[in-house]
Amino acid sequence: MTAFAKNQWYVAAYGREIGRELLGRTILDEPIAFYRAESDDKVIALADRCVHRRYPLTAGRLDGDTVVCGYHGFTYDTGGTCVFVPGQKRVPRTARVRSYPVVEQDSLVWVWIGDPALADPGAVPRAPWLADPRWTTVGGMEPIDADYGLLVDNLLDLSHETYLHGGYIGTPEVAETPITTEVDEGAGVVRVSRHMDDAECPPFYARSTGIEGRITRWQDIEYHAPCLYLLHSRIAPVGVLPEPDGSDPNAFHVEITYAITPSTDRHVYDFWAVSRDFAQDDEEVSTFLHDLNRTVVLQDVAALNVLQKALDTEREGYQELSINIDTGGLAARRILARLAAEGEKTAPVVASP
């Protein structure tokens, strides 16, 4: 199984998901309760277990900015400190739950899992189009019952589009066209590019752009380990290239964003979004791209669920075969293993209440 990198930022939710109702998510085996403070609208993240009898706080309620446990009424402020216990005036000194650093950026809510002293808000990777009015975005989230490393592999090797997503986004050229891979080990970034000069136009782009005939199709991936995956897609009629000054007015651009957030060792949250710089006000295009991309995501969900079950039955010591299309995924594995090892070295000892 892919080890968890603890001292990292992970996407917990879309900003629109968090409001004045308690939202529970389990991230890296840690159950967390999220809500927005009434006073300043900031997102709060607290351990989703009451210090008293471990009752989930998400089964309780909000009272202003505090969380009231639904079992015995223990009440916690936004920093996780207990401010009320039933039947006595003195609140035990150890009555507190863990609070987590949070950053809300580009329509995503990020939470830091690890030593809070190491949490640097400036290190959160960007996906600015998600909150840019010049782009129109649709998205969602699907859970997968598989090791999160399998989803990383899946997204860094898009040759599977030809076979798993044929008739939606896959065409023969995706599997046939060689890739280039660049790895920045220090920054934890993997880049995989596939440029198709003359390719079939799949329904995903034909129906959304109106292009008829064959296309120039570019797929440029940036994976920012461990969580954020960006696919910069460029679609244009065959022979239409960017201008000498770098502008690209005659092409269609789609930014596909995935946040890969491990929940447990057999469960991962697959956040996905499709942003476009064309037909921004066309609701039919938005609905089409949302529904078709969700269909594609669900195909990945089904495939990875099957793959995980198969791997669980493999004998110990089985051998994988890797080829050129796997260079990005193999680089990501190395980076994830390093980040996990570094996290173990710096992980604080946290006593359970």
Coordinates of C-alpha atoms in Angstrom, one line a residue:
M1 CA 0.0 0.0 0.0
T2 CA 1.1 3.6 -0.6
A3 CA 2.3 5.1 2.7
F4 CA 0.7 8.3 3.8
A5 CA 2.7 11.5 3.7
K6 CA 1.6 13.2 6.9
N7 CA 3.2 16.7 6.8
Q8 CA 1.3 17.8 3.7
W9 CA -1.7 19.7 2.6
Y10 CA -4.7 17.8 1.3
V11 CA -8.0 18.9 -0.2
A12 CA -10.8 18.2 2.3
A13 CA -13.8 19.7 0.4
Y14 CA -14.9 22.2 -2.0
G15 CA -15.6 25.5 -0.3
R16 CA -19.2 25.3 -1.3
E17 CA -19.6 22.1 0.7
I18 CA -18.8 23.7 4.1
G19 CA -21.3 25.9 5.8
R20 CA -23.3 26.0 9.0
E21 CA -23.8 22.2 9.1
L22 CA -21.1 19.9 10.4
L23 CA -19.3 18.0 7.6
G24 CA -17.3 14.9 8.4
R25 CA -14.4 13.6 6.3
T26 CA -11.8 11.0 7.2
I27 CA -8.4 12.1 5.9
L28 CA -5.3 9.9 6.4
D29 CA -7.3 7.8 8.9
E30 CA -8.1 10.9 10.9
P31 CA -11.9 11.7 11.3
I32 CA -12.3 15.5 11.0
A33 CA -15.3 17.8 11.5
F34 CA -15.6 20.9 9.3
Y35 CA -17.8 24.0 9.6
R36 CA -17.8 27.7 9.0
A37 CA -17.6 30.1 11.9
E38 CA -20.5 32.4 12.2
S39 CA -18.4 35.3 13.3
D40 CA -15.9 35.5 10.3
D41 CA -17.0 32.7 7.8
K42 CA -13.6 31.0 8.2
V43 CA -13.5 27.2 7.9
I44 CA -12.8 25.4 11.1
A45 CA -11.4 21.8 11.3
L46 CA -11.6 19.8 14.6
A47 CA -11.0 16.2 15.4
D48 CA -14.4 14.5 15.0
R49 CA -14.3 12.7 18.3
C50 CA -15.5 14.2 21.7
V51 CA -12.8 13.9 24.3
H52 CA -15.3 12.4 26.8
R53 CA -16.6 9.1 25.2
R54 CA -15.3 9.6 21.6
Y55 CA -18.7 10.4 20.2
P56 CA -18.5 12.0 16.7
L57 CA -18.8 15.7 16.9
T58 CA -20.5 15.6 13.5
A59 CA -23.4 13.9 15.3
G60 CA -23.8 17.0 17.4
R61 CA -24.7 20.6 16.6
L62 CA -23.3 24.1 16.3
D63 CA -24.1 26.9 18.8
G64 CA -22.7 30.0 17.3
D65 CA -19.0 29.3 16.7
T66 CA -18.9 26.4 19.2
V67 CA -19.6 22.7 18.6
V68 CA -21.8 20.9 21.1
C69 CA -21.4 17.1 21.4
G70 CA -24.7 15.4 20.8
Y71 CA -24.1 12.8 23.5
H72 CA -23.3 14.6 26.8
G73 CA -23.0 18.3 25.7
F74 CA -19.3 18.8 25.9
T75 CA -18.7 22.1 24.0
Y76 CA -15.7 23.1 22.0
D77 CA -14.5 26.5 20.7
T78 CA -12.9 27.0 17.2
G79 CA -9.5 26.1 18.5
G80 CA -10.7 22.7 20.0
T81 CA -10.7 23.8 23.6
C82 CA -13.6 22.5 25.7
V83 CA -15.4 25.5 27.2
F84 CA -18.3 23.6 28.9
V85 CA -18.8 20.2 30.5
P86 CA -22.1 19.0 32.1
G87 CA -22.5 18.9 35.9
Q88 CA -19.5 20.9 37.0
K89 CA -18.0 24.4 36.6
R90 CA -14.4 23.3 36.3
V91 CA -13.4 22.2 32.8
P92 CA -10.5 19.6 32.9
R93 CA -7.3 21.0 31.6
T94 CA -6.9 18.1 29.1
A95 CA -10.4 18.6 27.7
R96 CA -9.6 19.6 24.2
V97 CA -9.7 18.1 20.7
R98 CA -7.1 18.6 18.0
S99 CA -7.6 21.5 15.6
Y100 CA -6.1 21.4 12.1
P101 CA -4.6 24.2 10.0
V102 CA -6.9 25.1 7.1
V103 CA -6.4 27.2 3.9
E104 CA -9.3 28.1 1.6
Q105 CA -7.9 28.8 -1.9
D106 CA -9.1 28.5 -5.5
S107 CA -12.5 27.2 -4.3
L108 CA -10.9 24.3 -2.4
V109 CA -10.5 23.8 1.3
W110 CA -7.1 22.4 2.2
V111 CA -6.3 20.8 5.6
W112 CA -2.8 20.1 7.0
I113 CA -2.3 16.6 8.4
G114 CA 0.8 16.4 10.5
D115 CA 2.8 18.7 12.7
P116 CA 0.9 22.1 12.7
A117 CA 4.2 23.9 13.3
L118 CA 5.3 22.9 9.8
A119 CA 2.1 24.1 8.1
D120 CA 3.0 26.7 5.5
P121 CA 0.0 28.3 3.8
G122 CA 2.3 29.5 1.0
A123 CA 3.1 25.9 0.1
V124 CA -0.5 25.1 -1.0
P125 CA -0.4 24.5 -4.8
R126 CA -2.6 26.6 -7.0
A127 CA -5.4 25.9 -9.4
P128 CA -6.5 29.5 -10.0
W129 CA -9.0 28.9 -12.8
L130 CA -11.3 27.2 -10.3
A131 CA -12.1 30.7 -8.9
D132 CA -11.4 32.8 -12.0
P133 CA -14.6 34.4 -13.6
R134 CA -12.9 34.1 -17.0
W135 CA -13.3 30.3 -16.7
T136 CA -16.4 28.3 -16.2
T137 CA -16.1 25.2 -14.0
V138 CA -18.1 22.1 -13.2
G139 CA -17.0 19.5 -10.8
G140 CA -17.8 16.9 -8.1
M141 CA -16.3 14.2 -5.9
E142 CA -16.4 10.4 -6.1
P143 CA -15.1 8.0 -3.4
I144 CA -13.0 5.1 -4.5
D145 CA -12.4 1.9 -2.5
A146 CA -8.8 1.6 -3.4
D147 CA -5.3 2.6 -2.4
Y148 CA -4.8 6.3 -3.4
G149 CA -1.6 5.4 -5.2
L150 CA -3.6 3.5 -7.8
L151 CA -5.5 6.8 -8.6
V152 CA -2.1 8.6 -9.0
D153 CA -0.9 5.9 -11.4
N154 CA -4.2 6.1 -13.3
L155 CA -4.1 9.8 -13.8
L156 CA -0.4 10.0 -14.8
D157 CA -0.8 7.4 -17.5
L158 CA -3.5 8.7 -19.8
S159 CA -3.0 5.9 -22.4
H160 CA -5.8 4.1 -20.5
E161 CA -8.2 6.6 -22.0
T162 CA -8.0 4.7 -25.3
Y163 CA -9.2 1.5 -23.7
L164 CA -11.2 2.4 -20.6
H165 CA -12.8 5.7 -21.9
G166 CA -13.3 5.0 -25.6
G167 CA -16.3 6.8 -27.0
Y168 CA -16.0 9.5 -24.3
I169 CA -12.5 11.0 -24.2
G170 CA -10.3 8.2 -25.5
T171 CA -9.1 7.8 -29.1
P172 CA -6.4 5.6 -30.6
E173 CA -3.9 8.4 -30.8
V174 CA -3.7 8.8 -27.0
A175 CA -2.2 5.4 -26.6
E176 CA -0.1 5.6 -29.8
T177 CA 1.6 8.9 -29.1
P178 CA 4.8 8.8 -27.1
I179 CA 5.1 10.9 -23.9
T180 CA 7.8 13.1 -22.4
T181 CA 8.4 13.1 -18.7
E182 CA 10.1 15.7 -16.5
V183 CA 10.6 15.2 -12.7
D184 CA 11.5 17.8 -10.2
E185 CA 12.3 15.6 -7.2
G186 CA 13.0 18.5 -4.8
A187 CA 9.7 20.2 -5.5
G188 CA 7.8 17.0 -5.7
V189 CA 6.4 17.8 -9.2
V190 CA 6.0 15.4 -12.1
R191 CA 5.2 16.6 -15.6
V192 CA 4.0 14.3 -18.4
S193 CA 3.2 15.6 -21.8
R194 CA 1.6 14.1 -24.9
H195 CA 1.1 16.3 -28.0
M196 CA -1.0 14.8 -30.8
D197 CA -0.7 16.7 -34.1
D198 CA -3.5 14.9 -35.9
A199 CA -6.0 13.1 -33.8
E200 CA -9.6 12.0 -33.8
C201 CA -11.8 14.4 -31.9
P202 CA -13.6 12.5 -29.0
P203 CA -17.2 13.4 -28.1
F204 CA -16.1 15.2 -25.0
Y205 CA -14.5 17.9 -27.1
A206 CA -16.5 17.6 -30.4
R207 CA -19.8 18.4 -28.7
S208 CA -18.5 21.0 -26.3
T209 CA -16.4 23.0 -28.9
G210 CA -18.3 22.3 -32.1
I211 CA -15.1 21.3 -33.9
E212 CA -15.7 19.0 -36.9
G213 CA -13.0 16.7 -38.2
R214 CA -9.6 16.0 -36.8
I215 CA -7.8 18.0 -34.1
T216 CA -4.5 19.0 -32.6
R217 CA -4.7 17.8 -29.1
W218 CA -2.2 18.5 -26.3
Q219 CA -2.2 17.0 -22.8
D220 CA 0.2 18.5 -20.4
I221 CA 0.1 17.1 -16.9
E222 CA 1.5 18.6 -13.7
Y223 CA 1.3 16.4 -10.6
H224 CA 2.1 18.2 -7.3
A225 CA 2.6 15.4 -4.9
P226 CA 0.8 14.3 -2.9
C227 CA -2.6 15.8 -3.7
L228 CA -3.0 18.0 -6.7
Y229 CA -3.1 16.9 -10.3
L230 CA -3.5 19.4 -13.2
L231 CA -4.2 18.5 -16.8
H232 CA -3.7 21.4 -19.2
S233 CA -5.6 20.5 -22.4
R234 CA -5.4 22.3 -25.6
I235 CA -7.7 21.5 -28.5
A236 CA -7.7 23.1 -32.0
P237 CA -8.3 22.1 -35.6
V238 CA -5.4 20.3 -37.2
G239 CA -2.6 22.8 -38.0
V240 CA -3.8 25.6 -35.7
L241 CA -0.9 26.5 -33.4
P242 CA -0.3 29.2 -30.9
E243 CA 0.8 32.6 -32.2
P244 CA 4.5 33.6 -32.2
D245 CA 3.9 35.8 -29.2
G246 CA 2.6 32.9 -27.1
S247 CA -1.1 33.9 -27.3
D248 CA -3.5 31.2 -28.4
P249 CA -6.8 32.8 -29.5
N250 CA -7.8 30.1 -32.0
A251 CA -7.7 27.1 -29.7
F252 CA -10.0 25.8 -26.9
H253 CA -8.5 25.3 -23.5
V254 CA -9.7 23.0 -20.8
E255 CA -8.1 22.8 -17.3
I256 CA -8.9 19.5 -15.6
T257 CA -8.2 19.4 -11.9
Y258 CA -8.1 16.4 -9.6
A259 CA -7.4 16.4 -5.9
I260 CA -6.3 13.0 -4.7
T261 CA -7.0 12.8 -1.0
P262 CA -6.4 9.5 0.9
S263 CA -9.1 8.7 3.4
T264 CA -7.9 5.3 4.6
D265 CA -5.5 2.7 3.1
R266 CA -8.4 1.4 1.0
H267 CA -10.4 4.5 0.4
V268 CA -9.6 7.8 -1.5
Y269 CA -11.6 10.9 -2.3
D270 CA -11.4 11.7 -6.0
F271 CA -12.3 15.4 -6.3
W272 CA -12.6 16.5 -10.0
A273 CA -13.3 19.7 -11.9
V274 CA -13.4 20.7 -15.5
S275 CA -12.8 24.4 -16.3
R276 CA -13.1 25.9 -19.8
D277 CA -12.4 29.3 -21.5
F278 CA -15.1 29.0 -24.1
A279 CA -18.9 28.9 -24.1
Q280 CA -18.8 30.2 -20.5
D281 CA -22.4 31.1 -20.3
D282 CA -23.8 28.0 -22.1
E283 CA -25.6 25.9 -19.5
E284 CA -26.0 23.1 -22.0
V285 CA -22.3 22.8 -22.4
S286 CA -21.8 22.9 -18.7
T287 CA -24.3 20.1 -18.1
F288 CA -22.8 18.0 -20.9
L289 CA -19.2 18.4 -19.6
H290 CA -20.3 17.7 -16.0
D291 CA -22.3 14.6 -16.9
L292 CA -19.8 13.1 -19.4
N293 CA -16.8 13.8 -17.1
R294 CA -18.6 12.2 -14.2
T295 CA -19.3 9.2 -16.4
V296 CA -15.5 9.0 -17.1
V297 CA -14.7 9.4 -13.5
L298 CA -17.1 6.6 -12.5
Q299 CA -15.4 4.3 -15.1
D300 CA -12.1 5.0 -13.3
V301 CA -13.9 4.3 -10.0
A302 CA -15.1 0.9 -11.2
A303 CA -11.8 0.0 -12.7
L304 CA -9.7 0.9 -9.6
N305 CA -12.2 -0.9 -7.3
V306 CA -11.7 -4.0 -9.4
L307 CA -7.9 -3.6 -9.5
Q308 CA -7.7 -3.2 -5.7
K309 CA -9.7 -6.4 -5.2
A310 CA -7.4 -8.2 -7.6
L311 CA -4.2 -6.9 -5.9
D312 CA -5.6 -8.0 -2.5
T313 CA -5.7 -11.6 -3.7
E314 CA -2.2 -11.5 -5.3
R315 CA 0.5 -13.8 -3.7
E316 CA 3.2 -12.0 -1.8
G317 CA 6.2 -11.0 -4.0
Y318 CA 4.4 -10.7 -7.3
Q319 CA 6.2 -8.7 -10.0
E320 CA 4.9 -5.8 -11.9
L321 CA 6.0 -5.0 -15.5
S322 CA 6.5 -1.3 -16.3
I323 CA 7.1 0.3 -19.7
N324 CA 7.7 3.8 -21.1
I325 CA 4.1 5.0 -20.4
D326 CA 4.8 4.4 -16.6
T327 CA 7.6 6.8 -16.2
G328 CA 5.4 9.5 -14.6
G329 CA 3.7 7.1 -12.3
L330 CA 7.0 5.6 -11.2
A331 CA 8.4 9.0 -10.5
A332 CA 5.3 9.8 -8.4
R333 CA 5.8 6.6 -6.4
R334 CA 9.4 7.6 -5.5
I335 CA 8.3 11.1 -4.5
L336 CA 5.4 9.8 -2.4
A337 CA 7.7 7.3 -0.6
R338 CA 10.2 10.1 0.2
L339 CA 7.5 12.4 1.5
A340 CA 6.0 9.7 3.7
A341 CA 9.5 8.8 5.1
E342 CA 10.2 12.5 5.8
G343 CA 6.9 12.8 7.5
E344 CA 7.6 9.9 9.8
K345 CA 10.9 11.5 10.9
T346 CA 9.2 14.7 11.9
A347 CA 5.9 13.4 13.1
P348 CA 5.0 14.7 16.6
V349 CA 4.0 12.4 19.4
V350 CA 0.3 13.2 20.1
A351 CA -1.2 11.7 23.2
S352 CA -4.8 10.5 22.9
P353 CA -7.1 12.3 25.4

